[in-house]
N, CA, C and O atoms as a GROMACS GRO file, in nm:
protein
  588
    1MET      N    1  24.575  24.976  12.176
    1MET     CA    2  24.564  24.921  12.298
    1MET      C    3  24.426  24.845  12.220
    1MET      O    4  24.390  24.743  12.280
    2PHE      N    5  24.361  24.873  12.122
    2PHE     CA    6  24.211  24.811  12.026
    2PHE      C    7  24.233  24.689  12.040
    2PHE      O    8  24.147  24.612  12.081
    3GLU      N    9  24.400  24.639  11.994
    3GLU     CA   10  24.468  24.526  11.866
    3GLU      C   11  24.463  24.476  12.012
    3GLU      O   12  24.369  24.397  12.008
    4ALA      N   13  24.510  24.476  12.142
    4ALA     CA   14  24.553  24.366  12.222
    4ALA      C   15  24.393  24.334  12.308
    4ALA      O   16  24.364  24.220  12.345
    5ILE      N   17  24.330  24.416  12.323
    5ILE     CA   18  24.191  24.429  12.394
    5ILE      C   19  24.140  24.276  12.250
    5ILE      O   20  24.109  24.159  12.272
    6HIS      N   21  24.147  24.318  12.176
    6HIS     CA   22  24.142  24.225  12.026
    6HIS      C   23  24.155  24.110  12.079
    6HIS      O   24  24.053  24.071  12.136
    7GLU      N   25  24.294  24.001  12.083
    7GLU     CA   26  24.369  23.924  12.100
    7GLU      C   27  24.298  23.937  12.218
    7GLU      O   28  24.186  23.906  12.178
    8ILE      N   29  24.288  23.956  12.317
    8ILE     CA   30  24.252  23.911  12.453
    8ILE      C   31  24.123  23.855  12.432
    8ILE      O   32  24.103  23.754  12.500
    9MET      N   33  24.046  23.884  12.372
    9MET     CA   34  23.878  23.798  12.347
    9MET      C   35  23.929  23.733  12.256
    9MET      O   36  23.828  23.736  12.186
   10HIS      N   37  24.021  23.660  12.179
   10HIS     CA   38  24.051  23.594  12.087
   10HIS      C   39  24.081  23.469  12.080
   10HIS      O   40  24.074  23.388  11.989
   11LEU      N   41  24.136  23.459  12.256
   11LEU     CA   42  24.284  23.383  12.304
   11LEU      C   43  24.150  23.338  12.409
   11LEU      O   44  24.122  23.218  12.401
   12PHE      N   45  24.055  23.426  12.516
   12PHE     CA   46  23.967  23.384  12.543
   12PHE      C   47  23.860  23.315  12.490
   12PHE      O   48  23.819  23.213  12.547
   13ARG      N   49  23.814  23.354  12.398
   13ARG     CA   50  23.698  23.228  12.338
   13ARG      C   51  23.780  23.174  12.257
   13ARG      O   52  23.697  23.173  12.166
   14ALA      N   53  23.914  23.104  12.186
   14ALA     CA   54  23.919  22.973  12.188
   14ALA      C   55  23.920  22.929  12.276
   14ALA      O   56  23.831  22.847  12.295
   15GLN      N   57  24.052  22.962  12.422
   15GLN     CA   58  24.035  22.875  12.510
   15GLN      C   59  23.900  22.767  12.544
   15GLN      O   60  23.885  22.644  12.542
   16GLN      N   61  23.800  22.908  12.580
   16GLN     CA   62  23.604  22.878  12.608
   16GLN      C   63  23.612  22.770  12.489
   16GLN      O   64  23.600  22.655  12.531
   17TYR      N   65  23.635  22.782  12.316
   17TYR     CA   66  23.540  22.708  12.262
   17TYR      C   67  23.690  22.530  12.301
   17TYR      O   68  23.657  22.414  12.324
   18ARG      N   69  23.793  22.569  12.294
   18ARG     CA   70  23.839  22.381  12.322
   18ARG      C   71  23.834  22.360  12.458
   18ARG      O   72  23.916  22.273  12.488
   19SER      N   73  23.773  22.402  12.554
   19SER     CA   74  23.706  22.332  12.626
   19SER      C   75  23.518  22.302  12.617
   19SER      O   76  23.434  22.229  12.670
   20LEU      N   77  23.525  22.389  12.536
   20LEU     CA   78  23.341  22.326  12.534
   20LEU      C   79  23.354  22.230  12.452
   20LEU      O   80  23.308  22.126  12.499
   21ARG      N   81  23.399  22.218  12.342
   21ARG     CA   82  23.458  22.127  12.242
   21ARG      C   83  23.468  21.961  12.306
   21ARG      O   84  23.413  21.863  12.255
   22ALA      N   85  23.547  21.961  12.423
   22ALA     CA   86  23.583  21.863  12.507
   22ALA      C   87  23.437  21.860  12.584
   22ALA      O   88  23.427  21.834  12.704
   23THR      N   89  23.396  21.871  12.553
   23THR     CA   90  23.219  21.837  12.609
   23THR      C   91  23.126  21.746  12.563
   23THR      O   92  23.163  21.687  12.462
   24GLU      N   93  22.993  21.709  12.614
   24GLU     CA   94  22.930  21.600  12.499
   24GLU      C   95  22.855  21.743  12.445
   24GLU      O   96  22.756  21.701  12.384
   25HIS      N   97  22.854  21.889  12.437
   25HIS     CA   98  22.757  21.998  12.360
   25HIS      C   99  22.832  21.992  12.249
   25HIS      O  100  22.809  21.871  12.233
   26GLU      N  101  22.899  22.017  12.161
   26GLU     CA  102  22.999  22.055  12.010
   26GLU      C  103  22.872  22.191  11.963
   26GLU      O  104  22.787  22.192  11.875
   27LEU      N  105  22.921  22.316  12.093
   27LEU     CA  106  22.898  22.423  12.026
   27LEU      C  107  22.950  22.466  11.928
   27LEU      O  108  23.072  22.487  11.928
   28SER      N  109  22.863  22.493  11.804
   28SER     CA  110  22.979  22.590  11.669
   28SER      C  111  22.965  22.722  11.751
   28SER      O  112  22.862  22.733  11.818
   29HIS      N  113  23.067  22.833  11.755
   29HIS     CA  114  23.067  23.026  11.801
   29HIS      C  115  22.917  23.076  11.786
   29HIS      O  116  22.856  23.122  11.882
   30MET      N  117  22.863  23.064  11.662
   30MET     CA  118  22.747  23.113  11.661
   30MET      C  119  22.608  23.087  11.765
   30MET      O  120  22.533  23.168  11.820
   31GLU      N  121  22.613  22.932  11.764
   31GLU     CA  122  22.540  22.858  11.800
   31GLU      C  123  22.583  22.882  11.983
   31GLU      O  124  22.473  22.898  12.037
   32ASN      N  125  22.689  22.890  12.087
   32ASN     CA  126  22.704  22.936  12.144
   32ASN      C  127  22.648  23.093  12.186
   32ASN      O  128  22.576  23.120  12.283
   33ARG      N  129  22.708  23.198  12.076
   33ARG     CA  130  22.651  23.355  12.060
   33ARG      C  131  22.445  23.317  12.075
   33ARG      O  132  22.387  23.384  12.160
   34ALA      N  133  22.383  23.243  12.016
   34ALA     CA  134  22.249  23.262  11.968
   34ALA      C  135  22.197  23.180  12.126
   34ALA      O  136  22.096  23.190  12.196
   35LEU      N  137  22.290  23.119  12.132
   35LEU     CA  138  22.161  23.029  12.328
   35LEU      C  139  22.235  23.124  12.394
   35LEU      O  140  22.201  23.113  12.512
   36GLY      N  141  22.327  23.222  12.382
   36GLY     CA  142  22.330  23.333  12.483
   36GLY      C  143  22.270  23.429  12.534
   36GLY      O  144  22.257  23.473  12.648
   37TYR      N  145  22.219  23.466  12.392
   37TYR     CA  146  22.105  23.595  12.372
   37TYR      C  147  21.973  23.548  12.394
   37TYR      O  148  21.885  23.608  12.456
   38ILE      N  149  21.967  23.464  12.353
   38ILE     CA  150  21.853  23.365  12.404
   38ILE      C  151  21.797  23.378  12.530
   38ILE      O  152  21.681  23.402  12.561
   39ALA      N  153  21.952  23.348  12.641
   39ALA     CA  154  21.906  23.314  12.754
   39ALA      C  155  21.890  23.419  12.817
   39ALA      O  156  21.828  23.411  12.924
   40ARG      N  157  21.950  23.577  12.762
   40ARG     CA  158  21.991  23.666  12.826
   40ARG      C  159  21.790  23.776  12.762
   40ARG      O  160  21.699  23.811  12.836
   41HIS      N  161  21.796  23.783  12.687
   41HIS     CA  162  21.694  23.746  12.594
   41HIS      C  163  21.558  23.647  12.595
   41HIS      O  164  21.538  23.595  12.486
   42PRO      N  165  21.461  23.611  12.698
   42PRO     CA  166  21.410  23.512  12.673
   42PRO      C  167  21.234  23.528  12.620
   42PRO      O  168  21.140  23.575  12.684
   43GLY      N  169  21.233  23.485  12.517
   43GLY     CA  170  21.076  23.551  12.380
   43GLY      C  171  21.130  23.672  12.326
   43GLY      O  172  21.068  23.778  12.322
   44ALA      N  173  21.305  23.644  12.265
   44ALA     CA  174  21.360  23.770  12.187
   44ALA      C  175  21.311  23.683  12.016
   44ALA      O  176  21.299  23.561  12.005
   45THR      N  177  21.293  23.773  11.915
   45THR     CA  178  21.171  23.713  11.801
   45THR      C  179  21.396  23.645  11.766
   45THR      O  180  21.509  23.662  11.814
   46GLN      N  181  21.336  23.581  11.670
   46GLN     CA  182  21.448  23.554  11.559
   46GLN      C  183  21.513  23.688  11.466
   46GLN      O  184  21.623  23.705  11.414
   47ARG      N  185  21.402  23.761  11.470
   47ARG     CA  186  21.461  23.918  11.405
   47ARG      C  187  21.542  23.944  11.454
   47ARG      O  188  21.646  23.962  11.392
   48ASP      N  189  21.536  23.964  11.635
   48ASP     CA  190  21.555  24.050  11.724
   48ASP      C  191  21.706  23.982  11.699
   48ASP      O  192  21.798  24.058  11.669
   49LEU      N  193  21.733  23.818  11.713
   49LEU     CA  194  21.856  23.763  11.682
   49LEU      C  195  21.959  23.795  11.577
   49LEU      O  196  22.080  23.805  11.593
   50ALA      N  197  21.862  23.815  11.425
   50ALA     CA  198  21.949  23.857  11.290
   50ALA      C  199  22.015  23.973  11.384
   50ALA      O  200  22.104  23.924  11.454
   51GLU      N  201  22.002  24.082  11.401
   51GLU     CA  202  21.996  24.219  11.402
   51GLU      C  203  22.093  24.254  11.522
   51GLU      O  204  22.156  24.360  11.520
   52ARG      N  205  22.109  24.118  11.678
   52ARG     CA  206  22.220  24.147  11.699
   52ARG      C  207  22.293  24.077  11.643
   52ARG      O  208  22.389  24.140  11.598
   53SER      N  209  22.296  23.939  11.615
   53SER     CA  210  22.451  23.894  11.503
   53SER      C  211  22.473  23.998  11.397
   53SER      O  212  22.576  24.066  11.400
   54GLY      N  213  22.412  24.009  11.334
   54GLY     CA  214  22.450  24.072  11.188
   54GLY      C  215  22.453  24.023  11.121
   54GLY      O  216  22.519  24.050  11.020
   55ARG      N  217  22.343  23.859  11.148
   55ARG     CA  218  22.332  23.746  11.051
   55ARG      C  219  22.213  23.825  10.988
   55ARG      O  220  22.144  23.911  11.043
   56ASP      N  221  22.198  23.750  10.793
   56ASP     CA  222  22.075  23.776  10.757
   56ASP      C  223  21.911  23.667  10.784
   56ASP      O  224  21.907  23.545  10.800
   57LYS      N  225  21.852  23.717  10.783
   57LYS     CA  226  21.749  23.549  10.794
   57LYS      C  227  21.763  23.404  10.749
   57LYS      O  228  21.757  23.296  10.807
   58ALA      N  229  21.784  23.447  10.617
   58ALA     CA  230  21.824  23.290  10.636
   58ALA      C  231  21.943  23.186  10.736
   58ALA      O  232  21.931  23.064  10.743
   59GLN      N  233  22.025  23.247  10.790
   59GLN     CA  234  22.141  23.258  10.808
   59GLN      C  235  22.099  23.185  10.955
   59GLN      O  236  22.116  23.072  11.002
   60VAL      N  237  22.046  23.287  10.994
   60VAL     CA  238  21.929  23.308  11.176
   60VAL      C  239  21.862  23.192  11.164
   60VAL      O  240  21.878  23.102  11.247
   61THR      N  241  21.761  23.177  11.036
   61THR     CA  242  21.641  22.986  11.056
   61THR      C  243  21.726  22.899  11.091
   61THR      O  244  21.721  22.834  11.196
   62ARG      N  245  21.874  22.887  10.940
   62ARG     CA  246  21.953  22.804  11.035
   62ARG      C  247  21.964  22.778  11.150
   62ARG      O  248  21.914  22.689  11.219
   63LEU      N  249  22.021  22.842  11.169
   63LEU     CA  250  22.080  22.856  11.365
   63LEU      C  251  21.987  22.821  11.416
   63LEU      O  252  21.977  22.700  11.399
   64VAL      N  253  21.935  22.845  11.452
   64VAL     CA  254  21.787  22.825  11.509
   64VAL      C  255  21.730  22.692  11.492
   64VAL      O  256  21.714  22.604  11.577
   65GLN      N  257  21.698  22.693  11.346
   65GLN     CA  258  21.693  22.505  11.369
   65GLN      C  259  21.745  22.440  11.394
   65GLN      O  260  21.688  22.341  11.438
   66GLY      N  261  21.947  22.439  11.386
   66GLY     CA  262  21.990  22.315  11.444
   66GLY      C  263  21.946  22.343  11.621
   66GLY      O  264  21.899  22.253  11.691
   67LEU      N  265  21.967  22.463  11.664
   67LEU     CA  266  21.944  22.457  11.854
   67LEU      C  267  21.829  22.374  11.835
   67LEU      O  268  21.843  22.273  11.904
   68ARG      N  269  21.709  22.374  11.763
   68ARG     CA  270  21.551  22.267  11.779
   68ARG      C  271  21.570  22.186  11.736
   68ARG      O  272  21.474  22.111  11.720
   69GLU      N  273  21.735  22.131  11.671
   69GLU     CA  274  21.737  21.987  11.666
   69GLU      C  275  21.781  21.856  11.761
   69GLU      O  276  21.780  21.734  11.775
   70LYS      N  277  21.840  22.045  11.837
   70LYS     CA  278  22.017  21.967  11.982
   70LYS      C  279  21.899  21.951  12.124
   70LYS      O  280  21.919  21.892  12.230
   71GLY      N  281  21.773  22.028  12.080
   71GLY     CA  282  21.664  21.969  12.210
   71GLY      C  283  21.719  22.114  12.329
   71GLY      O  284  21.700  22.125  12.450
   72LEU      N  285  21.811  22.233  12.203
   72LEU     CA  286  21.825  22.339  12.319
   72LEU      C  287  21.748  22.494  12.344
   72LEU      O  288  21.756  22.577  12.435
   73VAL      N  289  21.673  22.486  12.220
   73VAL     CA  290  21.575  22.593  12.164
   73VAL      C  291  21.425  22.528  12.210
   73VAL      O  292  21.392  22.410  12.221
   74GLU      N  293  21.343  22.663  12.231
   74GLU     CA  294  21.178  22.599  12.229
   74GLU      C  295  21.129  22.787  12.110
   74GLU      O  296  21.162  22.905  12.122
   75VAL      N  297  21.084  22.747  12.058
   75VAL     CA  298  20.964  22.792  11.957
   75VAL      C  299  20.878  22.838  12.005
   75VAL      O  300  20.792  22.804  11.925
   76ARG      N  301  20.803  22.923  12.116
   76ARG     CA  302  20.684  22.906  12.106
   76ARG      C  303  20.609  23.056  11.974
   76ARG      O  304  20.651  23.148  11.905
   77ALA      N  305  20.501  23.000  12.005
   77ALA     CA  306  20.354  23.138  11.903
   77ALA      C  307  20.353  23.259  12.013
   77ALA      O  308  20.255  23.230  12.083
   78ASP      N  309  20.397  23.353  12.053
   78ASP     CA  310  20.348  23.519  12.088
   78ASP      C  311  20.215  23.462  12.148
   78ASP      O  312  20.146  23.380  12.088
   79ALA      N  313  20.192  23.501  12.241
   79ALA     CA  314  20.039  23.494  12.298
   79ALA      C  315  19.973  23.655  12.232
   79ALA      O  316  19.932  23.633  12.118
   80LEU      N  317  19.960  23.743  12.254
   80LEU     CA  318  19.936  23.865  12.158
   80LEU      C  319  19.920  23.844  12.007
   80LEU      O  320  19.826  23.909  11.961
   81ASP      N  321  19.982  23.772  11.920
   81ASP     CA  322  20.057  23.776  11.808
   81ASP      C  323  20.080  23.656  11.716
   81ASP      O  324  20.184  23.647  11.651
   82ARG      N  325  19.971  23.553  11.708
   82ARG     CA  326  20.012  23.400  11.647
   82ARG      C  327  20.124  23.408  11.573
   82ARG      O  328  20.232  23.349  11.582
   83ARG      N  329  20.076  23.505  11.482
   83ARG     CA  330  20.186  23.475  11.388
   83ARG      C  331  20.311  23.463  11.356
   83ARG      O  332  20.368  23.407  11.262
   84SER      N  333  20.386  23.586  11.538
   84SER     CA  334  20.518  23.569  11.574
   84SER      C  335  20.558  23.431  11.616
   84SER      O  336  20.484  23.335  11.596
   85THR      N  337  20.661  23.420  11.668
   85THR     CA  338  20.686  23.359  11.739
   85THR      C  339  20.848  23.385  11.808
   85THR      O  340  20.946  23.436  11.753
   86ARG      N  341  20.836  23.332  11.944
   86ARG     CA  342  20.902  23.368  11.998
   86ARG      C  343  21.059  23.269  12.090
   86ARG      O  344  21.037  23.167  12.154
   87LEU      N  345  21.131  23.298  12.083
   87LEU     CA  346  21.246  23.210  12.172
   87LEU      C  347  21.316  23.181  12.258
   87LEU      O  348  21.427  23.235  12.260
   88HIS      N  349  21.276  23.069  12.380
   88HIS     CA  350  21.266  23.047  12.467
   88HIS      C  351  21.482  22.881  12.454
   88HIS      O  352  21.546  22.840  12.357
   89LEU      N  353  21.493  22.858  12.586
   89LEU     CA  354  21.552  22.767  12.594
   89LEU      C  355  21.518  22.672  12.690
   89LEU      O  356  21.478  22.679  12.806
   90THR      N  357  21.538  22.603  12.631
   90THR     CA  358  21.462  22.455  12.642
   90THR      C  359  21.487  22.406  12.880
   90THR      O  360  21.509  22.492  12.965
   91PRO      N  361  21.483  22.364  12.888
   91PRO     CA  362  21.536  22.264  12.999
   91PRO      C  363  21.682  22.258  12.969
   91PRO      O  364  21.775  22.321  13.019
   92ALA      N  365  21.678  22.171  12.877
   92ALA     CA  366  21.827  22.121  12.846
   92ALA      C  367  21.930  22.218  12.825
   92ALA      O  368  22.040  22.228  12.880
   93GLY      N  369  21.852  22.319  12.700
   93GLY     CA  370  21.949  22.484  12.690
   93GLY      C  371  22.006  22.524  12.816
   93GLY      O  372  22.125  22.527  12.849
   94ALA      N  373  21.879  22.563  12.897
   94ALA     CA  374  21.945  22.652  13.036
   94ALA      C  375  22.058  22.600  13.092
   94ALA      O  376  22.112  22.664  13.182
   95ALA      N  377  22.122  22.456  13.042
   95ALA     CA  378  22.209  22.405  13.127
   95ALA      C  379  22.296  22.377  13.016
   95ALA      O  380  22.361  22.474  12.979
   96VAL      N  381  22.307  22.311  12.978
   96VAL     CA  382  22.431  22.414  12.849
   96VAL      C  383  22.481  22.504  12.838
   96VAL      O  384  22.592  22.506  12.783
   97TYR      N  385  22.413  22.630  12.889
   97TYR     CA  386  22.398  22.793  12.884
   97TYR      C  387  22.516  22.804  12.990
   97TYR      O  388  22.623  22.864  12.992
   98ALA      N  389  22.422  22.687  13.111
   98ALA     CA  390  22.501  22.717  13.281
   98ALA      C  391  22.655  22.670  13.278
   98ALA      O  392  22.755  22.714  13.334
   99GLU      N  393  22.631  22.550  13.177
   99GLU     CA  394  22.787  22.516  13.195
   99GLU      C  395  22.867  22.595  13.146
   99GLU      O  396  22.972  22.647  13.184
  100VAL      N  397  22.802  22.599  13.054
  100VAL     CA  398  22.896  22.717  12.918
  100VAL      C  399  22.973  22.858  12.995
  100VAL      O  400  23.083  22.902  12.962
  101ARG      N  401  22.890  22.914  13.100
  101ARG     CA  402  22.874  23.031  13.196
  101ARG      C  403  23.039  23.003  13.239
  101ARG      O  404  23.153  23.049  13.234
  102ARG      N  405  22.945  22.877  13.289
  102ARG     CA  406  23.075  22.805  13.457
  102ARG      C  407  23.268  22.773  13.370
  102ARG      O  408  23.382  22.801  13.408
  103HIS      N  409  23.227  22.724  13.279
  103HIS     CA  410  23.368  22.751  13.231
  103HIS      C  411  23.417  22.874  13.178
  103HIS      O  412  23.539  22.890  13.175
  104GLY      N  413  23.325  22.983  13.128
  104GLY     CA  414  23.385  23.114  13.095
  104GLY      C  415  23.402  23.137  13.242
  104GLY      O  416  23.519  23.124  13.277
  105GLU      N  417  23.315  23.169  13.345
  105GLU     CA  418  23.408  23.251  13.484
  105GLU      C  419  23.506  23.149  13.518
  105GLU      O  420  23.577  23.168  13.616
  106ARG      N  421  23.516  23.056  13.456
  106ARG     CA  422  23.652  23.024  13.553
  106ARG      C  423  23.734  23.041  13.468
  106ARG      O  424  23.830  23.087  13.528
  107LEU      N  425  23.765  23.032  13.339
  107LEU     CA  426  23.910  23.088  13.268
  107LEU      C  427  23.863  23.192  13.296
  107LEU      O  428  23.936  23.213  13.392
  108ALA      N  429  23.782  23.305  13.290
  108ALA     CA  430  23.852  23.442  13.344
  108ALA      C  431  23.865  23.460  13.493
  108ALA      O  432  23.818  23.564  13.540
  109ALA      N  433  23.910  23.391  13.557
  109ALA     CA  434  23.949  23.414  13.697
  109ALA      C  435  24.069  23.376  13.690
  109ALA      O  436  24.166  23.416  13.756
  110GLN      N  437  24.064  23.279  13.590
  110GLN     CA  438  24.254  23.181  13.555
  110GLN      C  439  24.283  23.320  13.504
  110GLN      O  440  24.390  23.363  13.546
  111ALA      N  441  24.203  23.416  13.412
  111ALA     CA  442  24.325  23.496  13.315
  111ALA      C  443  24.346  23.619  13.433
  111ALA      O  444  24.459  23.666  13.446
  112LEU      N  445  24.254  23.659  13.504
  112LEU     CA  446  24.264  23.794  13.601
  112LEU      C  447  24.314  23.724  13.722
  112LEU      O  448  24.265  23.781  13.819
  113ALA      N  449  24.400  23.614  13.765
  113ALA     CA  450  24.423  23.553  13.899
  113ALA      C  451  24.619  23.671  13.932
  113ALA      O  452  24.694  23.671  14.030
  114GLY      N  453  24.626  23.737  13.817
  114GLY     CA  454  24.702  23.780  13.828
  114GLY      C  455  24.707  23.965  13.910
  114GLY      O  456  24.793  24.046  13.945
  115LEU      N  457  24.608  23.958  13.908
  115LEU     CA  458  24.522  24.127  13.916
  115LEU      C  459  24.490  24.105  14.110
  115LEU      O  460  24.451  24.011  14.179
  116ASP      N  461  24.544  24.282  14.147
  116ASP     CA  462  24.415  24.219  14.310
  116ASP      C  463  24.298  24.308  14.272
  116ASP      O  464  24.271  24.366  14.166
  117GLY      N  465  24.239  24.303  14.387
  117GLY     CA  466  24.109  24.302  14.370
  117GLY      C  467  24.087  24.483  14.316
  117GLY      O  468  24.001  24.516  14.234
  118ALA      N  469  24.166  24.565  14.371
  118ALA     CA  470  24.213  24.750  14.313
  118ALA      C  471  24.176  24.710  14.240
  118ALA      O  472  24.056  24.726  14.216
  119GLU      N  473  24.293  24.600  14.122
  119GLU     CA  474  24.350  24.610  13.951
  119GLU      C  475  24.230  24.549  13.860
  119GLU      O  476  24.209  24.544  13.739
  120ARG      N  477  24.146  24.495  14.000
  120ARG     CA  478  24.069  24.471  13.886
  120ARG      C  479  23.902  24.574  13.885
  120ARG      O  480  23.802  24.582  13.813
  121ALA      N  481  23.946  24.626  13.994
  121ALA     CA  482  23.781  24.708  13.966
  121ALA      C  483  23.910  24.864  13.860
  121ALA      O  484  23.873  24.932  13.764
  122GLN      N  485  24.020  24.867  13.914
  122GLN     CA  486  24.038  24.964  13.769
  122GLN      C  487  24.058  24.952  13.674
  122GLN      O  488  24.100  25.052  13.616
  123LEU      N  489  24.050  24.878  13.630
  123LEU     CA  490  24.027  24.816  13.469
  123LEU      C  491  23.894  24.752  13.428
  123LEU      O  492  23.863  24.759  13.309
  124GLU      N  493  23.767  24.660  13.558
  124GLU     CA  494  23.641  24.755  13.476
  124GLU      C  495  23.593  24.852  13.510
  124GLU      O  496  23.472  24.861  13.490
  125ALA      N  497  23.666  24.975  13.580
  125ALA     CA  498  23.608  25.105  13.619
  125ALA      C  499  23.684  25.161  13.410
  125ALA      O  500  23.607  25.134  13.318
  126LEU      N  501  23.788  25.213  13.382
  126LEU     CA  502  23.859  25.221  13.295
  126LEU      C  503  23.803  25.143  13.173
  126LEU      O  504  23.735  25.228  13.114
  127LEU      N  505  23.798  25.082  13.136
  127LEU     CA  506  23.739  25.005  13.020
  127LEU      C  507  23.591  25.037  13.038
  127LEU      O  508  23.587  25.132  12.959
  128GLY      N  509  23.497  25.030  13.072
  128GLY     CA  510  23.392  25.090  13.100
  128GLY      C  511  23.366  25.223  13.068
  128GLY      O  512  23.261  25.276  13.033
  129ARG      N  513  23.506  25.281  13.089
  129ARG     CA  514  23.487  25.483  13.073
  129ARG      C  515  23.484  25.400  12.894
  129ARG      O  516  23.396  25.433  12.814
  130VAL      N  517  23.583  25.306  12.861
  130VAL     CA  518  23.617  25.339  12.647
  130VAL      C  519  23.461  25.350  12.682
  130VAL      O  520  23.418  25.464  12.694
  131GLU      N  521  23.369  25.242  12.699
  131GLU     CA  522  23.273  25.151  12.633
  131GLU      C  523  23.161  25.317  12.629
  131GLU      O  524  23.127  25.374  12.525
  132GLU      N  525  23.130  25.354  12.749
  132GLU     CA  526  23.102  25.439  12.793
  132GLU      C  527  23.104  25.573  12.639
  132GLU      O  528  23.012  25.633  12.583
  133ARG      N  529  23.181  25.572  12.628
  133ARG     CA  530  23.268  25.698  12.506
  133ARG      C  531  23.201  25.643  12.367
  133ARG      O  532  23.129  25.692  12.280
  134LEU      N  533  23.275  25.488  12.397
  134LEU     CA  534  23.280  25.418  12.257
  134LEU      C  535  23.075  25.463  12.213
  134LEU      O  536  23.031  25.532  12.120
  135ARG      N  537  22.992  25.382  12.335
  135ARG     CA  538  22.805  25.394  12.294
  135ARG      C  539  22.762  25.546  12.297
  135ARG      O  540  22.648  25.584  12.267
  136ALA      N  541  22.890  25.651  12.346
  136ALA     CA  542  22.803  25.771  12.323
  136ALA      C  543  22.880  25.830  12.220
  136ALA      O  544  22.806  25.922  12.183
  137GLN      N  545  23.002  25.837  12.138
  137GLN     CA  546  23.018  25.837  11.988
  137GLN      C  547  22.950  25.770  11.905
  137GLN      O  548  22.950  25.827  11.796
  138GLY      N  549  22.887  25.664  11.904
  138GLY     CA  550  22.768  25.555  11.816
  138GLY      C  551  22.633  25.614  11.814
  138GLY      O  552  22.570  25.592  11.710
  139ALA      N  553  22.560  25.702  11.926
  139ALA     CA  554  22.486  25.768  11.931
  139ALA      C  555  22.516  25.904  11.825
  139ALA      O  556  22.463  25.949  11.723
  140SER      N  557  22.582  25.924  11.873
  140SER     CA  558  22.596  26.110  11.853
  140SER      C  559  22.594  26.079  11.660
  140SER      O  560  22.521  26.134  11.577
  141THR      N  561  22.705  25.967  11.636
  141THR     CA  562  22.679  25.988  11.521
  141THR      C  563  22.543  25.895  11.420
  141THR      O  564  22.533  25.925  11.301
  142ARG      N  565  22.488  25.832  11.454
  142ARG     CA  566  22.312  25.845  11.433
  142ARG      C  567  22.286  25.936  11.428
  142ARG      O  568  22.305  25.992  11.320
  143VAL      N  569  22.232  26.006  11.526
  143VAL     CA  570  22.163  26.100  11.519
  143VAL      C  571  22.222  26.170  11.390
  143VAL      O  572  22.169  26.168  11.280
  144ASN      N  573  22.383  26.253  11.434
  144ASN     CA  574  22.385  26.325  11.297
  144ASN      C  575  22.360  26.246  11.166
  144ASN      O  576  22.261  26.302  11.118
  145SER      N  577  22.392  26.160  11.094
  145SER     CA  578  22.387  26.107  11.014
  145SER      C  579  22.217  26.065  10.964
  145SER      O  580  22.194  26.040  10.846
  146GLU      N  581  22.105  26.061  11.070
  146GLU     CA  582  21.958  26.053  11.061
  146GLU      C  583  21.963  26.214  11.018
  146GLU      O  584  21.930  26.226  10.900
  147GLY      N  585  21.996  26.341  11.083
  147GLY     CA  586  21.948  26.406  11.083
  147GLY      C  587  21.955  26.478  10.924
  147GLY      O  588  21.890  26.579  10.899
   0.00000   0.00000   0.00000
């Protein structure tokens, strides 16, 4: 079952990136992920992005620098700690992120077109339960390994 979920996500992402490459933005997979993370977590730090992405600090620094050079991300000094910086989308970055989301929403609608509303709700509920179990199991594993 998890192989099927993985394959579905692989197909979805491959089609999403194919459609993105057809636009003017030329975003890599990691740039898109970073852009999405910053959009959902405005003011996040590079450390937050590194922890979330599983990349090391040097990789994240290069990634953020590339997004800055494209004019999609800006770095602002933290209001409380001037030594720390916070990541924010520029207006151009917000526009690109909105376009990426629209592409994803259209692709998702096409993928789910064969399901009626009840089937979609059932699928979402079942996947939500699986996610809850995995999160609970992950939390209990962390507690047990720390204890």
